Amino acid sequence: METTKSDPFDGSGSVTAAISLFGERIHGGKPLAAKHKPLFPDESPPSKTRELLHLVRRDAGRLGERLRFSEHEKSVAESELISSKETMNELRTLLENSSRKVRSARRMLTKPAGDRSKSGGGAAAAEYDELVKQLERMKKERSKVRLDIARAGEDTAKAEGEAEAAVLRSASCLNSIEELRKEVDAMNEEHVLVEIARLQAVEETREIEARRAAEAAQFGKKIQAIRDRMMAMRTEIDLAATAMVRPAARDSGDGGSAATDEVEKKRRKSELERELQAAKQELVSTKDEGFQLMASMDMVRLELVQISRETSRLKKLEEKQDSALQNLNSKLLRAKSKLETAAASEEKSRSIVLNLSAALQQLRTEARAMRKEKDRAEEEIEATKTKIQSADAALESAEQRLEDAIEALKSAKASEASSLGRLKHLSERTMKFRACSAPRSSTMTMSSFEYEYLKGQADGAQKIAEKKVAAARAWIDAFKASEEEILLKIDRARREMGELEAAETRERGRDRMEETLQGELSRYRPEGERVEEETAMAAAADLLQVAAIQRKSLRENGNASALRKSRTARRSSLSHGARQFPQSPSVALKRKKKVMPGLVKLLRGRKPGKLK
C-alpha cells in the first residue's frame, strides 16, 4: 500500500500569513497592525456620511465662489469710488475757475450806472438774479445728494466689515473642512487596504474549508479501506487458526504438504503484520493532519474574533465622525446665512454707488459731448467764415477778370471793326478799279491767291469768334455754378448757426444740472471751503454771459456776411455804369444778355458771302 504525507503549508495557510503577504506586496515590507482593519464582506460606509461629505464639499465650493464674487464687487466699488473722487477733483477745479470768472462778473456789476448801461449790465443783473434762484435749488439738491452719498458710504463700510468677518469665518471653516477631508482620505485608503485583505482572507478561508472537506473525505476513505483490510486480515487469521487445528492424521498423511503450508502461513502472517504496521502509520499521519487542520481552524476563529472587534471599533469611530460632520454642517449653514446677509447688504450698497456713479458719469459725458459739439460748431463757423471770405475774394477777382475780358473783347471788336472798314474800303476801291478796267464784262476777275486769302481770313475770324463765344459761355456757366455754390454755403452756414444756438441752449441746461451736482458734491469738503458756493454762483453767471456773447457774435457774423453780399452786389452793379439789368440771383445771367448780341453782330459782319 502507498502512504500519503501531507504538507502543512500546502492548502492550509493562515489568514495572518495572507495579510502579511498582501501587506509586503503593497508596502515592500512588513505591514503595521494599524494599517489593516478588516471588515465583514457585506459592510460599507453609511450613505448618510457620504451625503454629509458631499454637502460639505458643495457648501465649501459655493462659499469660495461667493467670497471671490464679494472680492470682485469690492474691487469694482473701490474703482468707482476712486473715479468719483477724480470727478470731484475735476469739478472742484472747474468751480475754482468759475469762481474767478464770477468775481470778474461781480466787479462788472458793481460799476457805475453809466458804465453798466454801456456794457449791458442790466441783462447781466437779470441773469444774475435768475442764477441766484437756480443756485438755491442746487443747494437743496446738493444736500439730498450728500445724504445719499453718506448713506452709501456707511453701507459700503458695513458691507466691507461683514465681508471681512465672513472671509475669516469661511477661512476657519475651510481649514476644518480640509483637515476632515484629509482624515476621510486616510480612512478611505485604510478601508481599501482592509477590504482587499478581507477579500483575500475570505477566499483563503474558502479554499481551506474546501481542502479540509476533501481531505476529510479522503481520510474517511482511507480509514474505511484500512478497516476493510483489517477485517480481511482477521478473517485470514481465523482461517489460518482453524486450518492449524486439523486432525493429526491428516497432518501425518500429508507430512510434506503440511510443512509447506506452515511455511506459507508464516509468510502470510509476516506480510499481514507489515501491512498492519503500515496502516497504523498511515492512520497516525492522518490523525496528525487532522490535528494540524484543527489548529489552523482555531487560528481562523481567533482571527475572525479579532476582525469582529476591529469592526465594532470602526463603527464607533464612524459614529464619532458622523457627529463631527453634523456639527460642521450646522456651522457651515450658519456661516452661509451670515454670508448671504452680507452679500445682500453689499449688493444694496453697490447698487446705490452704481447709481450715483452712473449719474456722475452721464453728466460728465454729456458735458464733454456738449463741449466737443461747441468746439466743433465754432470750428465749423470759423471754417465757414473763411470759406465765405475766400468766396467773396474769388467773386471779386472773377468779376474783375470778367470786366477785363469784356474790355478786351470790346477792344478786339473795335479793332476788328476798323479792320473790316479798311478791308471794305479796299475792296470797294478794287471793285471800282476793276469795273473801270473792264466796263463791258459782266464778271469780275480775281486772282486765286486773293480769293483764297480773303476766304481764309474770313474762316479764321469765324473760328476765332466761335472759340471766344464758347469760352465766354463756359466762363459764365462756371461763374454761375460757383455763385450758386456760395449761396448754398451761406444758407448752410445760417442753418448751422441756428442749430448752434439751439445746442448752446441745451448746453446751458446741462451745465446747470452739472453745477447742481457739483454743488451737492462740494458738501464733502471741509467747512473752510464753503466760499465755493459763491464761486459756483459766479461761475454760472459767467457761463450765461459767455453764452450771450457767443450768440451776439454769431448774429454779428451772420449780419456781416449779409452786408458783404449786398456790398458785393452794389459794387458789381456800379462797375457796369449806366447799364441796368433785371433783378436776378445770379450776376452771370445779367451779363450774358449784353455780351451775346455784340458777338453775333461781329460774326454777321465777317461772312465771306458779302465779299463776292
XYZ file of C-alpha atoms in Angstrom:
612
model
C 0.000 0.000 0.000
C 1.052 3.559 -0.679
C 1.393 6.086 2.140
C 0.349 9.779 1.701
C 2.225 12.556 3.516
C 0.513 15.933 3.888
C 2.484 19.196 3.830
C 1.257 21.681 6.425
C 1.869 24.604 4.045
C 0.113 23.003 1.059
C -3.548 24.096 1.081
C -3.767 25.139 4.737
C -2.299 28.660 5.099
C -3.402 31.180 7.721
C -5.224 34.470 7.200
C -2.467 36.324 9.021
C 0.052 34.967 6.551
C -2.137 36.103 3.659
C -2.492 39.600 5.146
C 1.238 39.765 5.786
C 1.931 38.641 2.242
C -0.501 41.287 0.870
C 0.995 43.996 3.073
C 4.526 43.133 1.986
C 3.429 43.211 -1.629
C 1.979 46.722 -1.296
C 4.373 48.422 1.106
C 7.509 46.472 0.317
C 7.973 45.441 3.935
C 6.203 44.102 6.962
C 2.886 45.870 7.474
C 1.847 47.531 10.694
C -1.119 46.359 12.676
C -2.821 49.740 12.375
C -2.729 49.628 8.595
C -5.023 46.567 8.383
C -8.511 46.936 9.770
C -10.585 44.165 8.208
C -14.373 44.413 7.803
C -17.136 41.919 7.053
C -17.962 41.285 3.390
C -21.366 42.956 3.448
C -20.283 46.134 5.273
C -19.816 49.579 3.545
C -19.670 53.249 4.690
C -23.124 54.627 5.511
C -24.897 56.680 2.884
C -25.561 59.415 5.445
C -21.842 60.094 5.865
C -21.348 60.309 2.126
C -24.254 62.705 1.742
C -22.929 64.910 4.529
C -19.466 64.915 2.986
C -20.953 65.829 -0.396
C -22.969 68.659 1.158
C -19.893 69.944 2.981
C -17.858 69.991 -0.219
C -20.657 71.670 -2.178
C -21.154 74.338 0.502
C -17.415 74.934 0.644
C -17.316 75.427 -3.131
C -20.242 77.831 -3.022
C -18.669 79.696 -0.136
C -15.436 80.095 -2.103
C -17.331 81.335 -5.153
C -19.247 83.872 -3.077
C -16.059 85.070 -1.461
C -14.470 85.568 -4.864
C -17.584 87.383 -6.063
C -17.582 89.645 -2.981
C -13.900 90.447 -3.521
C -14.609 91.314 -7.153
C -17.526 93.543 -6.173
C -15.375 95.209 -3.539
C -12.683 95.992 -6.116
C -15.326 97.368 -8.501
C -16.734 99.591 -5.741
C -13.249 100.831 -4.869
C -12.549 101.695 -8.506
C -15.870 103.522 -8.723
C -15.092 105.456 -5.551
C -11.713 106.407 -6.999
C -13.347 107.600 -10.217
C -15.882 109.567 -8.147
C -13.040 111.218 -6.254
C -11.358 112.104 -9.534
C -14.645 113.547 -10.776
C -14.953 115.605 -7.591
C -11.417 116.915 -8.100
C -12.226 117.885 -11.677
C -15.431 119.570 -10.558
C -13.503 121.393 -7.841
C -11.064 122.764 -10.430
C -13.974 123.790 -12.651
C -15.625 125.537 -9.717
C -12.404 127.371 -8.896
C -12.135 128.592 -12.477
C -15.791 129.582 -12.414
C -15.280 131.450 -9.125
C -12.599 133.574 -10.715
C -14.895 134.355 -13.636
C -17.784 135.178 -11.286
C -15.647 137.586 -9.317
C -14.846 139.391 -12.548
C -18.583 139.431 -13.393
C -19.352 140.888 -9.954
C -16.810 143.599 -10.492
C -18.584 144.385 -13.741
C -21.924 144.522 -11.885
C -20.524 146.881 -9.224
C -19.578 149.503 -11.845
C -21.432 152.848 -12.009
C -24.815 153.067 -13.699
C -23.458 154.801 -16.782
C -20.752 152.221 -17.364
C -23.148 149.373 -16.660
C -25.676 150.734 -19.148
C -22.956 150.967 -21.748
C -21.724 147.404 -21.230
C -25.179 145.842 -20.967
C -25.186 145.403 -17.168
C -28.999 145.276 -16.928
C -29.187 141.953 -18.754
C -26.312 140.604 -16.653
C -28.128 141.643 -13.450
C -31.285 139.838 -14.564
C -29.260 136.756 -15.390
C -27.543 137.050 -12.017
C -30.912 137.056 -10.189
C -32.025 134.028 -12.151
C -28.739 132.326 -11.347
C -29.207 133.005 -7.612
C -32.576 131.226 -7.725
C -31.047 128.320 -9.570
C -28.241 128.073 -7.032
C -30.788 127.906 -4.206
C -32.373 124.925 -5.908
C -28.912 123.484 -6.467
C -28.188 123.756 -2.724
C -31.285 121.724 -1.890
C -30.424 119.073 -4.444
C -26.834 119.066 -3.205
C -27.992 118.305 0.343
C -30.000 115.348 -0.968
C -27.060 114.013 -2.967
C -24.766 114.451 0.045
C -27.108 112.417 2.250
C -27.340 109.682 -0.388
C -23.564 109.509 -0.773
C -23.047 109.428 3.019
C -25.590 106.630 3.321
C -23.880 104.758 0.501
C -20.506 105.164 2.248
C -21.913 103.804 5.515
C -23.491 100.841 3.730
C -20.229 100.179 1.908
C -18.205 100.262 5.147
C -20.699 97.955 6.846
C -20.639 95.569 3.899
C -16.839 95.559 3.907
C -16.780 94.708 7.633
C -19.287 91.904 7.170
C -17.372 90.634 4.157
C -14.121 90.541 6.143
C -15.831 88.690 9.011
C -17.337 86.245 6.533
C -13.907 85.760 4.967
C -12.410 84.924 8.366
C -15.235 82.525 9.222
C -15.017 80.897 5.822
C -11.236 80.548 6.204
C -11.677 78.730 9.530
C -14.401 76.539 8.031
C -12.208 75.760 5.049
C -9.337 74.779 7.353
C -11.572 72.423 9.331
C -13.001 71.031 6.090
C -9.504 70.454 4.772
C -8.479 68.595 7.934
C -11.628 66.500 7.821
C -11.030 65.796 4.153
C -7.521 64.575 4.911
C -8.851 62.305 7.657
C -11.538 60.937 5.339
C -8.948 60.306 2.615
C -6.701 58.449 5.064
C -9.680 56.438 6.293
C -10.652 55.629 2.722
C -7.136 54.385 1.994
C -7.151 52.210 5.106
C -10.624 50.969 4.271
C -9.495 49.987 0.772
C -6.482 48.105 2.117
C -8.553 46.337 4.770
C -11.245 45.442 2.246
C -8.670 43.903 -0.085
C -7.110 41.944 2.800
C -10.571 40.799 3.928
C -11.418 39.536 0.458
C -8.095 37.718 0.347
C -8.757 36.146 3.757
C -12.295 35.088 2.780
C -11.016 33.496 -0.388
C -8.276 31.711 1.527
C -10.790 30.522 4.157
C -12.992 29.079 1.465
C -10.049 27.300 -0.088
C -9.051 25.921 3.337
C -12.577 24.685 4.007
C -12.750 23.050 0.594
C -9.405 21.376 1.087
C -10.377 20.302 4.596
C -13.576 18.739 3.283
C -11.645 16.989 0.514
C -9.018 15.772 2.972
C -11.703 14.601 5.403
C -13.401 12.648 2.629
C -10.092 11.190 1.551
C -9.201 10.388 5.159
C -12.550 8.630 5.648
C -11.960 6.611 2.516
C -8.510 5.631 3.729
C -9.838 4.635 7.168
C -12.574 2.590 5.542
C -10.014 0.854 3.330
C -7.804 0.146 6.360
C -10.802 -1.229 8.251
C -11.666 -3.427 5.293
C -8.109 -4.699 5.176
C -8.091 -5.346 8.908
C -11.323 -7.307 8.607
C -9.837 -9.291 5.745
C -6.688 -9.931 7.795
C -8.710 -11.069 10.792
C -10.675 -13.357 8.543
C -7.488 -14.812 7.154
C -6.028 -15.212 10.658
C -9.170 -17.046 11.770
C -8.982 -19.232 8.721
C -5.307 -19.938 9.440
C -6.101 -20.843 13.081
C -8.852 -23.245 12.006
C -6.519 -24.727 9.468
C -3.893 -25.363 12.190
C -6.405 -27.313 14.334
C -6.963 -30.003 11.700
C -6.510 -33.712 12.594
C -3.040 -35.009 13.006
C -3.830 -37.952 10.808
C -4.366 -35.767 8.049
C -1.182 -33.991 9.005
C 0.715 -37.213 9.241
C -0.665 -38.403 5.933
C 0.429 -35.266 4.359
C 3.698 -34.545 6.121
C 5.406 -32.769 3.302
C 2.377 -30.652 2.350
C 1.795 -29.608 5.985
C 5.308 -28.295 6.306
C 4.838 -26.376 3.146
C 1.548 -24.930 4.392
C 3.151 -23.941 7.647
C 5.813 -22.029 5.853
C 3.218 -20.393 3.686
C 1.169 -19.363 6.724
C 4.165 -17.816 8.408
C 4.980 -15.878 5.298
C 1.395 -14.613 5.014
C 1.343 -13.706 8.663
C 4.506 -11.666 8.362
C 3.083 -9.859 5.315
C -0.158 -9.111 7.155
C 1.784 -7.754 10.123
C 3.780 -5.487 7.824
C 0.604 -4.241 6.154
C -0.988 -3.699 9.551
C 2.038 -1.721 10.676
C 1.888 0.403 7.520
C -1.842 1.006 8.049
C -1.165 2.089 11.649
C 1.497 4.507 10.475
C -0.851 5.879 7.838
C -3.565 6.298 10.468
C -1.141 8.166 12.715
C -0.163 10.506 9.883
C -3.835 11.098 9.060
C -4.511 11.943 12.713
C -1.586 14.382 12.645
C -3.026 16.063 9.576
C -6.404 16.323 11.292
C -4.771 17.884 14.335
C -2.989 20.422 12.102
C -6.256 21.215 10.345
C -7.996 21.766 13.674
C -5.170 24.070 14.787
C -5.499 26.142 11.596
C -9.273 26.330 12.139
C -8.659 27.571 15.685
C -6.383 30.269 14.278
C -9.076 31.256 11.774
C -11.621 31.511 14.608
C -9.264 33.718 16.601
C -8.707 35.960 13.591
C -12.476 36.210 12.998
C -12.939 37.296 16.616
C -10.259 39.940 16.133
C -11.968 41.096 12.920
C -15.293 41.494 14.746
C -13.577 43.578 17.444
C -11.962 45.802 14.817
C -15.338 46.173 13.092
C -17.028 47.352 16.272
C -14.196 49.812 16.897
C -14.505 51.186 13.342
C -18.276 51.565 13.784
C -17.740 53.653 16.906
C -15.135 55.774 15.097
C -17.530 56.260 12.187
C -20.298 57.385 14.533
C -17.928 59.969 16.012
C -17.066 61.197 12.524
C -20.779 61.436 11.661
C -21.385 63.622 14.698
C -18.385 65.812 13.766
C -19.729 66.141 10.212
C -23.152 67.155 11.513
C -21.598 69.825 13.722
C -19.523 71.075 10.807
C -22.592 71.144 8.565
C -24.526 73.230 11.101
C -21.590 75.656 11.337
C -21.454 75.874 7.553
C -25.183 76.617 7.379
C -24.819 79.414 9.937
C -21.841 80.854 8.038
C -23.812 80.540 4.804
C -26.747 82.527 6.211
C -24.412 85.246 7.505
C -22.610 85.380 4.179
C -25.909 85.725 2.311
C -26.905 88.600 4.591
C -23.554 90.304 3.982
C -23.891 89.737 0.236
C -27.385 91.274 0.229
C -26.214 94.374 2.102
C -23.180 94.650 -0.129
C -25.370 94.338 -3.224
C -27.609 97.110 -1.911
C -24.682 99.438 -1.242
C -23.203 98.535 -4.606
C -26.455 99.427 -6.381
C -26.509 102.825 -4.645
C -22.878 103.509 -5.547
C -23.516 102.359 -9.118
C -26.491 104.682 -9.472
C -24.521 107.651 -8.163
C -21.502 106.865 -10.311
C -23.733 106.363 -13.360
C -25.342 109.756 -12.790
C -21.936 111.391 -12.413
C -20.578 109.632 -15.466
C -23.615 110.587 -17.534
C -23.292 114.228 -16.556
C -19.585 114.205 -17.326
C -20.187 112.532 -20.677
C -22.913 114.989 -21.618
C -20.752 117.938 -20.571
C -17.820 116.641 -22.611
C -20.058 115.955 -25.590
C -21.503 119.451 -25.410
C -18.035 120.967 -25.137
C -16.889 118.941 -28.135
C -20.020 119.910 -30.057
C -19.495 123.546 -29.167
C -15.844 123.411 -30.238
C -16.791 121.631 -33.453
C -19.512 124.190 -34.178
C -17.080 127.032 -33.527
C -14.558 125.394 -35.840
C -17.228 124.955 -38.498
C -18.273 128.584 -38.088
C -14.664 129.715 -38.436
C -14.235 127.483 -41.482
C -17.475 128.819 -42.962
C -16.329 132.381 -42.342
C -13.025 131.601 -44.017
C -14.796 129.979 -46.950
C -17.176 132.946 -47.279
C -14.255 135.362 -47.231
C -12.378 133.301 -49.804
C -15.552 133.042 -51.896
C -16.018 136.807 -51.696
C -12.425 137.332 -52.739
C -12.801 134.814 -55.562
C -16.044 136.502 -56.623
C -14.403 139.901 -56.680
C -11.426 138.551 -58.633
C -13.789 136.778 -61.033
C -15.753 139.985 -61.550
C -12.526 141.852 -62.185
C -11.378 139.205 -64.667
C -14.776 139.286 -66.376
C -14.640 143.062 -66.672
C -11.120 142.811 -68.085
C -12.307 140.189 -70.571
C -15.237 142.400 -71.604
C -12.886 145.347 -72.093
C -10.528 143.131 -74.102
C -13.482 141.887 -76.135
C -14.568 145.486 -76.787
C -11.083 146.463 -77.898
C -10.885 143.362 -80.108
C -14.287 144.194 -81.558
C -13.212 147.789 -82.243
C -10.005 146.598 -83.892
C -11.929 144.077 -85.936
C -14.455 146.779 -86.939
C -11.643 149.079 -88.060
C -10.018 146.196 -89.936
C -13.327 145.390 -91.594
C -13.766 149.060 -92.533
C -10.359 149.236 -94.088
C -10.963 145.928 -95.841
C -14.323 147.162 -97.119
C -12.793 150.400 -98.362
C -10.009 148.443 -100.040
C -12.475 146.056 -101.647
C -14.613 148.947 -102.930
C -11.576 150.590 -104.433
C -10.573 147.308 -106.036
C -14.058 146.763 -107.385
C -14.183 150.290 -108.809
C -10.785 149.811 -110.342
C -11.805 146.550 -111.903
C -15.094 147.983 -113.100
C -13.294 150.789 -114.802
C -10.759 148.460 -116.336
C -13.419 146.094 -117.733
C -16.666 148.043 -118.390
C -18.140 145.576 -120.918
C -17.648 142.402 -118.836
C -20.428 141.219 -116.518
C -17.981 139.324 -114.325
C -15.133 140.371 -112.129
C -11.776 138.744 -112.444
C -9.927 137.908 -109.216
C -6.737 136.051 -108.725
C -6.888 132.724 -106.957
C -4.379 133.895 -104.384
C -6.548 136.865 -103.496
C -9.701 134.775 -103.323
C -8.060 132.109 -101.101
C -6.554 134.789 -98.906
C -9.890 136.512 -98.373
C -11.676 133.211 -97.802
C -9.050 132.033 -95.302
C -9.178 135.293 -93.375
C -12.977 135.081 -93.079
C -12.883 131.419 -91.929
C -10.168 132.171 -89.383
C -12.104 135.127 -87.993
C -15.249 132.994 -87.723
C -13.392 130.179 -85.888
C -11.772 132.641 -83.501
C -15.127 134.238 -82.805
C -16.729 130.823 -82.160
C -13.931 129.897 -79.755
C -14.324 133.180 -77.914
C -18.073 132.684 -77.667
C -17.596 129.115 -76.324
C -15.013 130.323 -73.798
C -17.286 133.142 -72.674
C -20.214 130.744 -72.261
C -18.054 128.278 -70.256
C -16.808 131.100 -68.073
C -20.351 132.335 -67.496
C -21.538 128.800 -66.577
C -18.624 128.260 -64.176
C -19.176 131.647 -62.589
C -22.872 130.897 -62.217
C -22.149 127.487 -60.597
C -19.603 128.981 -58.186
C -22.026 131.741 -57.223
C -24.831 129.206 -56.600
C -22.456 127.085 -54.513
C -21.503 130.142 -52.474
C -25.183 130.929 -51.898
C -25.798 127.326 -50.767
C -22.841 127.523 -48.396
C -24.181 130.770 -46.948
C -27.600 129.158 -46.381
C -25.998 126.110 -44.764
C -23.895 128.356 -42.535
C -27.042 130.163 -41.423
C -28.772 126.860 -40.620
C -25.709 125.705 -38.677
C -25.780 128.963 -36.750
C -29.397 128.294 -35.784
C -28.541 124.718 -34.746
C -25.592 126.014 -32.747
C -27.842 128.423 -30.877
C -30.207 125.525 -30.021
C -27.227 123.389 -28.929
C -25.985 126.234 -26.748
C -29.406 126.414 -25.127
C -29.293 122.671 -24.349
C -25.730 123.006 -23.109
C -26.753 125.735 -20.706
C -29.413 123.415 -19.243
C -26.902 120.572 -18.868
C -24.327 122.919 -17.386
C -26.904 123.954 -14.832
C -27.552 120.315 -13.911
C -23.817 119.647 -13.664
C -23.333 122.714 -11.492
C -26.154 121.455 -9.268
C -24.412 118.112 -8.838
C -21.087 119.839 -8.281
C -22.638 121.938 -5.548
C -24.016 118.795 -3.909
C -20.653 117.085 -4.079
C -18.900 120.135 -2.637
C -20.506 119.406 0.755
C -17.959 116.661 1.281
C -15.233 119.242 1.503
C -14.226 120.969 4.794
C -16.157 123.928 6.223
C -13.363 126.281 5.182
C -14.247 125.712 1.551
C -17.887 126.878 1.817
C -16.847 130.000 -0.069
C -17.051 127.894 -3.228
C -20.837 128.256 -3.199
C -20.419 131.877 -4.186
C -17.841 130.671 -6.699
C -20.440 128.362 -8.255
C -22.915 131.236 -8.467
C -20.337 133.448 -10.146
C -19.371 130.595 -12.492
C -22.967 130.135 -13.590
C -23.340 133.885 -14.206
C -20.112 133.881 -16.196
C -21.284 130.921 -18.282
C -24.548 132.695 -19.090
C -22.658 135.862 -20.031
C -20.271 133.895 -22.271
C -23.215 132.190 -23.999
C -24.858 135.600 -24.618
C -21.605 136.946 -26.055
C -21.301 133.910 -28.338
C -24.863 134.352 -29.610
C -24.180 138.034 -30.181
C -21.005 137.207 -32.129
C -22.908 134.673 -34.223
C -25.598 137.222 -35.050
C -22.934 139.765 -35.920
C -21.179 137.238 -38.153
C -24.430 136.482 -39.983
C -25.158 140.190 -40.483
C -21.599 140.774 -41.654
C -21.926 138.060 -44.297
C -25.210 139.613 -45.489
C -23.583 143.045 -45.579
C -20.666 141.671 -47.571
C -23.091 140.118 -50.048
C -25.038 143.380 -50.514
C -21.814 145.358 -50.779
C -20.534 142.991 -53.485
C -23.808 143.258 -55.413
C -23.691 147.062 -55.263
C -20.083 147.112 -56.379
C -20.827 144.815 -59.335
C -23.808 146.981 -60.360
C -21.807 150.202 -60.141
C -18.933 148.730 -62.184
C -21.184 148.466 -65.246
C -22.037 152.175 -65.300
C -25.377 153.121 -66.754
C -26.308 149.576 -67.777
C -29.268 148.346 -65.804
C -30.063 144.627 -65.574
C -33.236 142.984 -64.332
C -33.036 141.613 -60.762
C -31.783 138.022 -60.619
C -29.978 135.786 -58.065
C -27.023 135.429 -60.452
C -24.801 138.155 -61.929
C -23.760 135.929 -64.859
C -27.301 135.888 -66.301
C -27.329 139.699 -66.298
C -24.117 139.956 -68.288
C -24.886 137.235 -70.787
C -27.640 139.318 -72.377
C -25.164 142.116 -73.162
C -22.229 140.021 -74.372
C -24.025 137.729 -76.866
C -25.513 140.449 -79.233
C -22.096 142.010 -79.821
C -20.592 138.626 -80.761
C -23.486 137.933 -83.165
C -23.018 141.298 -84.859
C -19.307 140.613 -85.185
C -19.913 137.251 -86.859
C -22.541 138.695 -89.204
C -20.209 141.461 -90.368
C -17.477 138.940 -91.316
C -19.325 136.437 -93.517
C -17.358 135.679 -96.742
C -20.512 135.745 -98.908
C -20.710 139.521 -98.680
C -17.287 139.821 -100.280
C -18.280 138.218 -103.543
